């Protein structure tokens, strides 16, 4: 039943050969991998105003434009830098691979941890911000913010579990609808201003001088959320059709152009229309895109079109993380820095373990922070800028050491990028530390520690399992060199235990049946029933007045009564009947699981389960079960 439901929800399993058909081209790769960066139009300017307006009032408009200009320059620098990364590392992995290869393992793991944190926050921030757009337009939904956010995460999860091609169809068209909505708003907005319209100027009291450097830097730190998502393309190159490198570079270029136009345009338009955002004010706490759309279009179809497409693009921005995070952790898992489960593709050829893990952690963040975008933004951006810095530093070292053709301008570009992004890391860490960045500052080292512990474990396991060629040649697997002694624990003489004894005869001639009884009367009954069996297998009964089963069995194996010799193998066959329904399972004590868990700790003991499938309960006479 579970498989049928799963097939309906996420689709029928795909063969490995279908993977080529799941790749993305430019048309669908752009909305899937760029929605995070594009969607920042909805909250980056808002984040800047949230810092400036309460302090300098209407003077925030001019300063907002200057800050946005600096962010756009940084965007162009990162776009040019990451095009070089895509060209040099076509197998994906982005900052993790670049830093690991050129700086060192520790730098790579730090980059991977930072990006992982950023991807989780991308989902939490994007979904929370998207729902905020809707609740700004429809105040009646405000009390249901968290349930709506959780439901949205579930929908995105299911869409991605269906596979890359399915998610591109589901999430691609709305991204283009948002671009059209914002472009339309920019065209109509500037046309409205050009026709002589004079927006009302709000009366806001300034509390400080507008050129305070600290204030500008803090606003800049908030606005840098506009640059999250730029790295997603370089991390996800294997998701593109061939030539993957060319398609990835094209998507990155288009992404930069779109963000430049939309973010720059809405920033200028917001300053011209005197859009105010102050989360601490009951009058000016609506999302700036919602306010701007109302000023430009009024209360008509286009106003609601902008609201809904903004909501959708912010939701889809989370999908960028669903493309980047599973691929990143799968690459790290292949190298032993994350659990191996992350390397496995699901039924629809998506990295389902990474998708589910991302959804669970992001949902927890949404619930813990109550979907408050202002609080979540305090955690945002620092992780991605750490990865920016490490990636650019790694590329600089690559060019400097290799000294290939035209290496000087390439190194200069990446070196300048590393310097600028490092400065931004410091700015964000300092000015957003008390807003929640301290959590990320602590989480990233903790995550690095766990990744290194995982790597240490896998290395240890590999070392202990490895056999050298000489050791392989020296091993003799002929049956004459070892003895397989079989023990069949029997709770009672029934069809399950008899079936286990029958199987034991097929693998060894050295077999004993073993029973633990709580008193002599129980032991006598077992002996009487066992004597009716036509078998030469001896029955050993041990009494356990404390009702323990495992201890008498281990004590018997280690005693002189049991003629075990070093080098022999002991196979313990556990009879087990299987019931049909889940509630039937609750009615049985599952002693086998406890015995198996303890026996598996002994390297000379093999644990085997001999199942007997029982039929479903009904009121008709039960036919005999074949053994």
Coordinates of C-alpha atoms in Angstrom, one line a residue:
X1 CA 0.0 0.0 0.0
X2 CA 2.8 2.4 0.9
X3 CA 4.5 1.9 -2.5
X4 CA 1.1 2.6 -4.3
X5 CA 0.6 5.9 -2.4
X6 CA 4.3 6.8 -3.0
X7 CA 3.9 6.2 -6.7
X8 CA 0.8 8.4 -6.9
X9 CA 2.5 11.3 -4.9
X10 CA 6.0 11.4 -6.5
X11 CA 5.5 9.3 -9.6
X12 CA 6.7 5.9 -10.8
X13 CA 10.4 5.0 -10.4
X14 CA 12.7 6.0 -13.2
X15 CA 15.5 3.8 -14.7
X16 CA 19.1 5.0 -14.4
X17 CA 19.1 5.6 -18.2
X18 CA 16.4 8.3 -17.7
X19 CA 18.9 10.6 -15.9
X20 CA 19.9 12.3 -19.1
X21 CA 16.3 13.3 -19.7
X22 CA 16.2 15.0 -16.3
X23 CA 18.9 17.5 -17.2
X24 CA 18.1 21.2 -17.6
X25 CA 18.6 23.6 -20.5
X26 CA 18.9 27.4 -20.2
X27 CA 15.1 27.9 -20.5
X28 CA 14.2 25.9 -17.4
X29 CA 17.6 26.1 -15.7
X30 CA 17.2 29.9 -15.3
X31 CA 14.1 29.8 -13.2
X32 CA 15.1 26.7 -11.2
X33 CA 18.6 27.9 -10.2
X34 CA 18.1 31.6 -10.3
X35 CA 14.8 32.1 -8.4
X36 CA 16.6 32.7 -5.1
X37 CA 18.7 35.6 -6.4
X38 CA 15.7 37.0 -8.5
X39 CA 13.3 36.8 -5.5
X40 CA 15.7 38.9 -3.4
X41 CA 14.1 41.9 -5.2
X42 CA 11.1 41.4 -2.8
X43 CA 13.1 41.7 0.5
X44 CA 16.6 43.1 -0.1
X45 CA 15.4 46.7 -0.5
X46 CA 13.0 46.2 2.3
X47 CA 15.8 45.0 4.6
X48 CA 17.8 48.2 3.8
X49 CA 14.8 50.4 4.6
X50 CA 14.2 48.5 7.8
X51 CA 17.6 49.8 9.1
X52 CA 17.5 53.4 7.6
X53 CA 13.9 54.6 8.0
X54 CA 13.7 54.4 11.8
X55 CA 16.9 56.4 12.1
X56 CA 17.0 58.9 9.3
X57 CA 13.4 59.0 8.1
X58 CA 12.8 60.2 4.5
X59 CA 16.5 60.7 4.0
X60 CA 16.6 56.9 3.7
X61 CA 15.5 57.1 0.0
X62 CA 18.7 58.6 -1.4
X63 CA 21.0 56.4 0.8
X64 CA 19.0 53.3 -0.2
X65 CA 20.0 54.0 -3.9
X66 CA 23.7 54.4 -3.0
X67 CA 23.7 51.1 -1.0
X68 CA 21.8 49.3 -3.8
X69 CA 24.4 50.6 -6.3
X70 CA 27.2 49.1 -4.2
X71 CA 25.4 45.8 -4.0
X72 CA 24.9 45.7 -7.8
X73 CA 28.6 46.3 -8.3
X74 CA 29.3 43.4 -6.0
X75 CA 26.8 41.3 -8.0
X76 CA 28.7 42.0 -11.3
X77 CA 32.0 41.1 -9.7
X78 CA 30.6 37.8 -8.4
X79 CA 29.0 37.0 -11.7
X80 CA 32.3 37.4 -13.6
X81 CA 34.2 35.5 -10.9
X82 CA 31.8 32.5 -10.8
X83 CA 31.9 32.2 -14.6
X84 CA 35.6 31.4 -14.2
X85 CA 34.7 28.9 -11.5
X86 CA 32.2 27.2 -13.8
X87 CA 34.8 27.0 -16.6
X88 CA 37.4 25.4 -14.3
X89 CA 35.2 23.1 -12.3
X90 CA 32.5 21.7 -14.6
X91 CA 31.6 18.8 -12.2
X92 CA 29.9 21.1 -9.7
X93 CA 30.5 21.4 -6.0
X94 CA 31.3 25.2 -6.2
X95 CA 33.0 26.7 -3.3
X96 CA 33.5 23.3 -1.5
X97 CA 35.5 21.7 -4.4
X98 CA 37.4 25.0 -5.2
X99 CA 38.5 25.6 -1.6
X100 CA 39.4 22.0 -1.0
X101 CA 41.5 21.6 -4.1
X102 CA 43.4 24.9 -3.8
X103 CA 43.5 25.9 -0.2
X104 CA 43.1 22.6 1.7
X105 CA 40.7 20.1 3.2
X106 CA 39.7 22.3 6.1
X107 CA 38.9 25.3 3.9
X108 CA 36.7 23.0 1.7
X109 CA 34.8 21.6 4.6
X110 CA 34.2 25.1 6.0
X111 CA 32.9 26.2 2.6
X112 CA 30.6 23.2 2.5
X113 CA 29.3 23.8 6.0
X114 CA 28.7 27.5 5.3
X115 CA 26.9 26.7 2.1
X116 CA 24.8 24.0 3.7
X117 CA 23.7 26.5 6.4
X118 CA 22.9 29.1 3.7
X119 CA 20.8 26.7 1.7
X120 CA 18.7 25.8 4.8
X121 CA 18.2 29.5 5.6
X122 CA 17.3 30.1 1.9
X123 CA 14.3 27.8 2.3
X124 CA 13.3 29.3 5.7
X125 CA 13.7 32.9 4.6
X126 CA 12.1 32.6 1.1
X127 CA 9.0 30.7 2.3
X128 CA 8.5 33.0 5.3
X129 CA 9.0 36.1 3.1
X130 CA 6.6 34.7 0.5
X131 CA 3.9 34.1 3.0
X132 CA 4.5 37.6 4.4
X133 CA 3.6 39.1 1.0
X134 CA 0.3 37.3 1.0
X135 CA -0.5 38.2 4.6
X136 CA 0.4 41.8 3.8
X137 CA -2.3 41.8 1.1
X138 CA -4.8 39.6 3.0
X139 CA -4.5 40.4 6.7
X140 CA -7.0 37.7 7.7
X141 CA -4.4 35.1 6.9
X142 CA -1.9 36.5 9.4
X143 CA -2.7 34.1 12.3
X144 CA -2.1 31.1 10.0
X145 CA 1.4 32.2 8.9
X146 CA 3.3 29.2 10.3
X147 CA 0.9 26.5 9.1
X148 CA 0.9 28.0 5.6
X149 CA 4.7 28.1 5.6
X150 CA 4.9 24.4 6.7
X151 CA 2.4 23.5 4.0
X152 CA 4.4 25.3 1.3
X153 CA 7.6 23.5 2.3
X154 CA 5.8 20.2 2.0
X155 CA 4.5 21.1 -1.5
X156 CA 8.0 22.1 -2.6
X157 CA 9.5 18.9 -1.1
X158 CA 7.0 16.7 -3.0
X159 CA 7.7 18.6 -6.2
X160 CA 11.4 18.0 -5.9
X161 CA 11.0 14.4 -5.0
X162 CA 9.2 13.9 -8.3
X163 CA 12.5 14.8 -10.1
X164 CA 14.3 17.7 -11.8
X165 CA 12.2 17.7 -14.9
X166 CA 8.9 17.6 -13.0
X167 CA 10.1 20.4 -10.7
X168 CA 11.1 22.6 -13.6
X169 CA 7.6 22.4 -15.1
X170 CA 6.1 23.0 -11.7
X171 CA 8.3 25.9 -10.7
X172 CA 9.6 27.4 -14.0
X173 CA 6.6 29.3 -15.4
X174 CA 5.8 31.2 -12.2
X175 CA 9.3 32.6 -12.2
X176 CA 8.9 34.1 -15.6
X177 CA 5.5 35.4 -14.5
X178 CA 7.2 37.3 -11.6
X179 CA 9.8 38.8 -13.9
X180 CA 7.0 40.1 -16.2
X181 CA 5.1 41.4 -13.2
X182 CA 8.0 43.5 -11.8
X183 CA 9.0 44.7 -15.3
X184 CA 5.5 45.8 -15.9
X185 CA 5.5 47.6 -12.5
X186 CA 8.8 49.3 -13.4
X187 CA 7.5 50.4 -16.8
X188 CA 4.2 51.7 -15.5
X189 CA 5.8 53.3 -12.4
X190 CA 8.4 55.3 -14.3
X191 CA 5.8 56.2 -16.9
X192 CA 3.5 57.5 -14.1
X193 CA 6.4 59.6 -12.7
X194 CA 7.2 60.9 -16.2
X195 CA 3.6 62.0 -16.7
X196 CA 3.9 64.4 -13.8
X197 CA 2.6 62.3 -10.9
X198 CA 4.1 63.5 -7.6
X199 CA 4.0 60.8 -4.9
X200 CA 3.1 62.0 -1.3
X201 CA 6.0 62.5 0.9
X202 CA 5.6 60.9 4.4
X203 CA 6.5 62.9 7.5
X204 CA 9.1 61.0 9.4
X205 CA 11.4 62.4 12.0
X206 CA 15.2 61.8 11.6
X207 CA 17.0 60.7 14.7
X208 CA 20.6 60.9 13.3
X209 CA 22.8 62.3 10.6
X210 CA 22.3 60.4 7.3
X211 CA 26.0 59.9 6.7
X212 CA 26.7 57.8 9.8
X213 CA 29.1 55.1 8.5
X214 CA 27.9 52.5 11.0
X215 CA 24.3 53.0 9.9
X216 CA 25.2 52.6 6.2
X217 CA 27.3 49.5 6.8
X218 CA 24.5 47.9 8.8
X219 CA 22.0 48.7 6.0
X220 CA 24.5 47.3 3.4
X221 CA 24.8 44.1 5.5
X222 CA 21.0 43.7 5.3
X223 CA 20.9 44.4 1.6
X224 CA 23.5 41.8 0.8
X225 CA 20.8 39.2 1.1
X226 CA 20.2 40.2 -2.6
X227 CA 23.3 38.2 -3.6
X228 CA 22.4 34.9 -2.0
X229 CA 21.7 32.3 -4.7
X230 CA 24.5 33.5 -7.1
X231 CA 26.6 30.4 -6.2
X232 CA 23.8 27.9 -6.9
X233 CA 24.6 27.8 -10.6
X234 CA 28.2 26.8 -10.1
X235 CA 27.2 24.2 -7.5
X236 CA 24.7 22.6 -9.9
X237 CA 26.5 22.3 -13.2
X238 CA 25.9 18.5 -13.5
X239 CA 22.1 19.3 -13.6
X240 CA 22.5 21.0 -17.0
X241 CA 22.4 19.3 -20.4
X242 CA 25.5 19.1 -22.5
X243 CA 27.4 21.3 -23.0
X244 CA 26.8 21.9 -19.3
X245 CA 29.5 24.5 -18.8
X246 CA 28.2 26.7 -21.6
X247 CA 24.6 26.4 -20.3
X248 CA 25.6 27.2 -16.7
X249 CA 27.6 30.3 -17.8
X250 CA 24.7 31.6 -19.9
X251 CA 22.2 31.1 -17.0
X252 CA 24.6 32.9 -14.6
X253 CA 24.9 35.9 -17.1
X254 CA 21.1 36.1 -17.5
X255 CA 20.6 35.9 -13.7
X256 CA 22.9 38.8 -13.2
X257 CA 21.2 40.9 -15.8
X258 CA 17.7 40.2 -14.4
X259 CA 18.7 40.9 -10.8
X260 CA 20.5 44.1 -11.9
X261 CA 17.3 45.4 -13.7
X262 CA 14.8 44.2 -11.2
X263 CA 16.6 45.1 -8.0
X264 CA 18.0 48.3 -9.3
X265 CA 14.7 49.3 -10.8
X266 CA 12.6 48.6 -7.8
X267 CA 15.1 50.4 -5.5
X268 CA 15.0 53.6 -7.6
X269 CA 11.2 53.4 -8.0
X270 CA 10.7 52.8 -4.2
X271 CA 12.8 55.9 -3.5
X272 CA 10.9 58.0 -6.1
X273 CA 7.5 56.8 -4.7
X274 CA 8.7 57.3 -1.1
X275 CA 7.9 53.8 0.0
X276 CA 8.4 53.4 3.7
X277 CA 9.1 50.2 5.5
X278 CA 9.5 50.0 9.3
X279 CA 8.7 46.6 10.9
X280 CA 8.2 48.4 14.2
X281 CA 5.4 50.6 12.8
X282 CA 1.8 49.6 12.5
X283 CA 1.4 52.0 9.6
X284 CA 4.4 51.1 7.5
X285 CA 5.0 47.4 8.1
X286 CA 3.6 46.1 4.8
X287 CA 6.1 44.5 2.3
X288 CA 7.5 47.2 0.1
X289 CA 6.6 45.4 -3.2
X290 CA 3.0 45.3 -2.0
X291 CA 3.1 49.0 -1.2
X292 CA 4.8 49.9 -4.5
X293 CA 2.4 47.8 -6.6
X294 CA -0.5 49.7 -4.9
X295 CA 1.1 53.1 -5.6
X296 CA 1.7 52.2 -9.2
X297 CA -1.4 50.3 -10.2
X298 CA -4.0 51.0 -7.5
X299 CA -6.4 48.4 -6.3
X300 CA -6.8 46.5 -9.6
X301 CA -5.9 43.2 -11.3
X302 CA -2.2 44.1 -11.7
X303 CA -1.9 44.9 -8.0
X304 CA -3.0 41.4 -7.1
X305 CA -1.0 39.9 -9.9
X306 CA 2.2 41.4 -8.4
X307 CA 1.3 40.1 -5.0
X308 CA 0.6 36.6 -6.1
X309 CA 3.6 36.3 -8.4
X310 CA 5.9 37.8 -5.7
X311 CA 4.5 35.2 -3.2
X312 CA 5.1 32.4 -5.8
X313 CA 8.7 33.5 -6.7
X314 CA 9.7 33.7 -3.0
X315 CA 8.3 30.2 -2.5
X316 CA 10.2 29.1 -5.6
X317 CA 13.4 30.8 -4.3
X318 CA 13.5 27.9 -1.8
X319 CA 13.7 25.6 -4.8
X320 CA 17.1 26.9 -5.6
X321 CA 18.3 25.4 -2.3
X322 CA 16.6 22.1 -3.3
X323 CA 18.7 22.0 -6.5
X324 CA 22.0 23.0 -4.8
X325 CA 21.9 21.5 -1.3
X326 CA 21.3 17.8 -2.3
X327 CA 23.9 17.9 -4.9
X328 CA 26.5 19.6 -2.6
X329 CA 26.0 17.1 0.2
X330 CA 26.1 14.2 -2.2
X331 CA 29.5 15.4 -3.4
X332 CA 30.7 15.8 0.2
X333 CA 29.2 12.4 1.1
X334 CA 31.1 10.7 -1.8
X335 CA 34.3 12.0 -0.2
X336 CA 33.3 10.9 3.3
X337 CA 32.3 14.2 4.9
X338 CA 28.6 13.5 5.1
X339 CA 26.6 10.3 5.6
X340 CA 26.7 8.0 2.6
X341 CA 22.9 8.0 2.4
X342 CA 23.1 11.4 0.7
X343 CA 24.8 9.9 -2.3
X344 CA 21.8 7.7 -3.2
X345 CA 19.3 8.8 -5.8
X346 CA 15.6 8.1 -5.1
X347 CA 13.0 6.5 -7.3
X348 CA 12.8 9.7 -9.4
X349 CA 16.5 10.1 -9.7
X350 CA 16.6 13.0 -7.3
X351 CA 18.8 13.0 -4.2
X352 CA 15.8 12.3 -2.0
X353 CA 17.7 12.1 1.4
X354 CA 19.1 15.5 0.9
X355 CA 15.8 16.9 -0.1
X356 CA 14.0 15.5 3.0
X357 CA 16.8 16.6 5.3
X358 CA 16.7 20.1 3.9
X359 CA 12.9 20.3 4.4
X360 CA 12.9 19.0 8.0
X361 CA 15.6 21.5 9.2
X362 CA 14.1 24.4 7.4
X363 CA 10.7 23.6 8.8
X364 CA 12.1 23.5 12.3
X365 CA 13.7 27.0 11.7
X366 CA 10.4 28.4 10.5
X367 CA 8.6 27.1 13.6
X368 CA 11.3 28.2 16.1
X369 CA 11.5 31.7 14.6
X370 CA 7.7 31.9 14.0
X371 CA 8.3 32.7 10.3
X372 CA 9.6 36.2 11.2
X373 CA 11.5 37.4 8.2
X374 CA 13.4 40.1 10.2
X375 CA 14.7 37.5 12.7
X376 CA 15.6 35.0 10.0
X377 CA 17.4 37.6 7.9
X378 CA 19.7 38.1 10.9
X379 CA 21.0 34.6 10.2
X380 CA 21.2 35.0 6.5
X381 CA 24.0 35.9 4.1
X382 CA 27.0 35.3 6.4
X383 CA 27.2 31.7 5.3
X384 CA 27.1 32.4 1.6
X385 CA 29.7 35.2 1.9
X386 CA 32.1 32.9 3.7
X387 CA 31.7 30.5 0.8
X388 CA 32.2 33.4 -1.7
X389 CA 35.4 34.3 0.0
X390 CA 36.8 30.8 0.1
X391 CA 35.8 30.1 -3.5
X392 CA 37.4 33.3 -4.8
X393 CA 40.6 32.7 -2.7
X394 CA 40.8 29.2 -4.0
X395 CA 40.5 30.4 -7.6
X396 CA 43.1 33.1 -7.0
X397 CA 45.6 30.4 -5.8
X398 CA 44.7 28.2 -8.7
X399 CA 45.7 30.9 -11.2
X400 CA 48.7 32.0 -9.3
X401 CA 50.2 28.5 -9.0
X402 CA 49.3 27.3 -12.5
X403 CA 50.3 30.5 -14.3
X404 CA 48.4 29.5 -17.4
X405 CA 47.7 31.8 -20.3
X406 CA 46.0 35.1 -19.3
X407 CA 46.4 34.1 -15.6
X408 CA 47.1 37.6 -14.4
X409 CA 43.7 39.2 -15.2
X410 CA 42.0 36.0 -14.0
X411 CA 43.9 36.0 -10.7
X412 CA 43.3 39.8 -10.3
X413 CA 39.5 39.3 -10.7
X414 CA 39.3 36.4 -8.3
X415 CA 41.7 38.1 -5.9
X416 CA 39.7 41.3 -5.8
X417 CA 36.6 39.2 -5.4
X418 CA 38.1 37.4 -2.4
X419 CA 39.1 40.7 -0.8
X420 CA 35.7 42.4 -1.3
X421 CA 33.7 39.4 -0.1
X422 CA 36.0 39.0 2.9
X423 CA 35.3 42.6 3.9
X424 CA 31.5 41.9 3.5
X425 CA 31.8 38.8 5.8
X426 CA 33.3 41.1 8.5
X427 CA 30.6 43.7 8.0
X428 CA 27.8 41.1 8.2
X429 CA 29.3 39.3 11.1
X430 CA 29.8 42.5 13.1
X431 CA 26.6 44.4 12.3
X432 CA 24.3 41.4 12.3
X433 CA 25.9 39.5 15.2
X434 CA 23.3 40.6 17.7
X435 CA 20.5 40.0 15.2
X436 CA 21.2 36.3 15.1
X437 CA 24.4 36.0 13.1
X438 CA 26.0 34.7 16.3
X439 CA 24.0 31.5 15.9
X440 CA 25.5 30.9 12.4
X441 CA 29.0 31.8 13.7
X442 CA 28.6 29.0 16.2
X443 CA 26.8 26.5 14.0
X444 CA 29.3 26.5 11.1
X445 CA 32.3 25.4 13.3
X446 CA 30.0 22.8 15.0
X447 CA 29.0 21.5 11.6
X448 CA 32.6 21.4 10.4
X449 CA 33.5 19.4 13.5
X450 CA 30.7 16.9 12.8
X451 CA 31.8 16.6 9.2
X452 CA 35.4 15.9 10.2
X453 CA 34.1 13.3 12.7
X454 CA 32.1 11.6 9.9
X455 CA 35.2 11.5 7.7
X456 CA 37.3 10.1 10.5
X457 CA 34.7 7.3 11.1
X458 CA 34.6 6.4 7.4
X459 CA 38.4 6.4 7.2
X460 CA 38.6 4.1 10.3
X461 CA 36.0 1.7 8.9
X462 CA 37.9 1.6 5.5
X463 CA 41.2 0.9 7.2
X464 CA 39.7 -1.9 9.3
X465 CA 38.0 -3.6 6.4
X466 CA 40.9 -3.3 3.9
X467 CA 42.7 -6.4 2.8
X468 CA 46.1 -6.1 1.0
X469 CA 46.8 -8.4 -2.0
X470 CA 49.2 -10.5 0.2
X471 CA 46.5 -11.0 2.8
X472 CA 43.9 -11.9 0.1
X473 CA 46.3 -14.6 -1.3
X474 CA 46.9 -16.0 2.2
X475 CA 43.2 -16.6 3.0
X476 CA 41.9 -20.1 2.5
X477 CA 38.1 -20.3 2.2
X478 CA 37.8 -24.1 1.9
X479 CA 35.2 -25.5 4.3
X480 CA 37.7 -27.9 5.8
X481 CA 39.5 -25.0 7.6
X482 CA 36.6 -23.9 9.8
X483 CA 33.6 -25.3 11.6
X484 CA 30.2 -23.8 11.5
X485 CA 28.4 -24.5 14.8
X486 CA 24.7 -23.7 14.8
X487 CA 22.5 -22.8 17.8
X488 CA 18.7 -22.5 17.4
X489 CA 17.1 -20.7 20.3
X490 CA 13.6 -22.1 20.7
X491 CA 11.0 -20.5 23.0
X492 CA 8.5 -23.3 22.3
X493 CA 8.1 -26.2 19.9
X494 CA 6.1 -24.8 17.1
X495 CA 6.1 -24.3 13.3
X496 CA 8.5 -21.4 13.4
X497 CA 11.1 -23.2 15.6
X498 CA 10.8 -26.4 13.6
X499 CA 11.3 -24.5 10.4
X500 CA 14.5 -23.0 11.9
X501 CA 15.8 -26.4 12.9
X502 CA 15.1 -27.8 9.4
X503 CA 17.1 -24.9 7.9
X504 CA 20.0 -25.5 10.4
X505 CA 20.4 -29.1 9.0
X506 CA 21.1 -27.7 5.6
X507 CA 24.1 -25.7 6.7
X508 CA 25.8 -27.7 9.4
X509 CA 25.9 -31.1 11.1
X510 CA 26.9 -29.5 14.4
X511 CA 23.6 -28.2 15.8
X512 CA 22.0 -27.7 19.2
X513 CA 18.5 -26.4 20.1
X514 CA 18.7 -24.1 23.0
X515 CA 15.8 -23.2 25.4
X516 CA 15.6 -20.8 28.3
X517 CA 12.9 -21.7 30.8
X518 CA 11.9 -19.8 33.9
X519 CA 11.3 -22.9 36.0
X520 CA 11.6 -26.7 35.8
X521 CA 7.9 -27.3 34.9
X522 CA 8.3 -25.2 31.8
X523 CA 11.5 -27.0 30.9
X524 CA 9.8 -30.4 31.4
X525 CA 7.0 -29.5 29.0
X526 CA 9.5 -28.4 26.3
X527 CA 11.4 -31.7 26.7
X528 CA 8.2 -33.7 26.3
X529 CA 7.1 -31.9 23.2
X530 CA 10.6 -31.9 21.7
X531 CA 11.0 -35.7 22.2
X532 CA 8.1 -36.1 19.7
X533 CA 10.3 -34.7 16.9
X534 CA 12.1 -37.2 14.7
X535 CA 15.6 -35.5 15.0
X536 CA 19.1 -36.1 16.3
X537 CA 19.6 -32.5 17.2
X538 CA 20.2 -32.3 21.0
X539 CA 18.1 -29.9 23.1
X540 CA 19.9 -27.8 25.8
X541 CA 17.7 -26.3 28.5
X542 CA 18.9 -23.6 30.8
X543 CA 16.9 -22.2 33.7
X544 CA 16.7 -18.5 34.2
X545 CA 14.8 -17.5 37.4
X546 CA 15.3 -13.8 36.6
X547 CA 13.5 -14.3 33.2
X548 CA 16.6 -13.3 31.1
X549 CA 17.2 -14.9 27.7
X550 CA 20.3 -13.4 26.3
X551 CA 22.7 -13.9 29.3
X552 CA 22.1 -17.7 29.5
X553 CA 22.8 -18.0 25.8
X554 CA 26.0 -16.1 25.9
X555 CA 27.1 -17.9 29.0
X556 CA 26.5 -21.2 27.3
X557 CA 28.6 -20.3 24.3
X558 CA 31.5 -19.2 26.5
X559 CA 31.3 -22.3 28.8
X560 CA 33.3 -25.5 28.5
X561 CA 30.1 -27.3 28.0
X562 CA 30.0 -25.9 24.5
X563 CA 33.0 -27.2 22.6
X564 CA 33.7 -24.0 20.7
X565 CA 37.3 -23.6 19.4
X566 CA 38.9 -20.4 18.3
X567 CA 38.4 -19.9 14.6
X568 CA 35.0 -21.6 14.6
X569 CA 32.0 -19.7 13.4
X570 CA 28.8 -19.8 15.5
X571 CA 25.5 -19.3 13.6
X572 CA 22.5 -18.4 15.8
X573 CA 19.3 -19.0 13.9
X574 CA 16.4 -17.0 15.3
X575 CA 12.9 -18.3 14.5
X576 CA 10.6 -15.4 13.6
X577 CA 6.9 -15.4 12.5
X578 CA 5.8 -12.4 10.4
X579 CA 2.3 -11.0 10.9
X580 CA 0.3 -9.2 8.3
X581 CA -0.8 -5.9 9.9
X582 CA 1.0 -3.2 11.9
X583 CA -1.2 -3.5 14.9
X584 CA -0.5 -7.2 15.1
X585 CA 3.2 -6.5 15.4
X586 CA 2.5 -4.4 18.5
X587 CA 1.0 -7.5 20.2
X588 CA 4.4 -9.4 20.2
X589 CA 7.4 -8.7 22.4
X590 CA 10.1 -8.8 19.6
X591 CA 12.7 -10.5 21.8
X592 CA 14.5 -11.4 18.6
X593 CA 15.5 -7.8 18.1
X594 CA 17.2 -7.5 21.5
X595 CA 19.0 -10.8 21.0
X596 CA 20.2 -9.9 17.6
X597 CA 21.4 -6.4 18.7
X598 CA 23.6 -8.0 21.4
X599 CA 24.9 -11.0 19.5
X600 CA 26.0 -8.8 16.5
X601 CA 28.7 -7.3 18.8
X602 CA 30.6 -10.6 18.8
X603 CA 32.7 -11.0 15.7
X604 CA 32.6 -14.8 15.7
X605 CA 28.8 -15.0 15.9
X606 CA 26.6 -14.9 12.8
X607 CA 22.9 -14.0 13.3
X608 CA 20.3 -15.4 10.9
X609 CA 16.6 -15.0 10.9
X610 CA 14.3 -17.8 9.7
X611 CA 10.9 -16.2 8.9
X612 CA 7.5 -17.9 8.8
X613 CA 4.7 -15.8 7.2
X614 CA 1.4 -16.1 9.0
X615 CA -1.9 -15.4 7.3
X616 CA -4.2 -12.5 8.1
X617 CA -6.6 -12.9 11.0
X618 CA -10.2 -13.7 10.0
X619 CA -13.3 -15.6 11.4
X620 CA -12.9 -18.5 9.0
X621 CA -11.1 -21.7 10.0
X622 CA -7.4 -21.1 9.6
X623 CA -5.6 -23.4 7.3
X624 CA -2.3 -24.9 8.2
X625 CA 0.7 -22.8 7.5
X626 CA 3.4 -24.5 5.4
X627 CA 6.7 -24.9 7.0

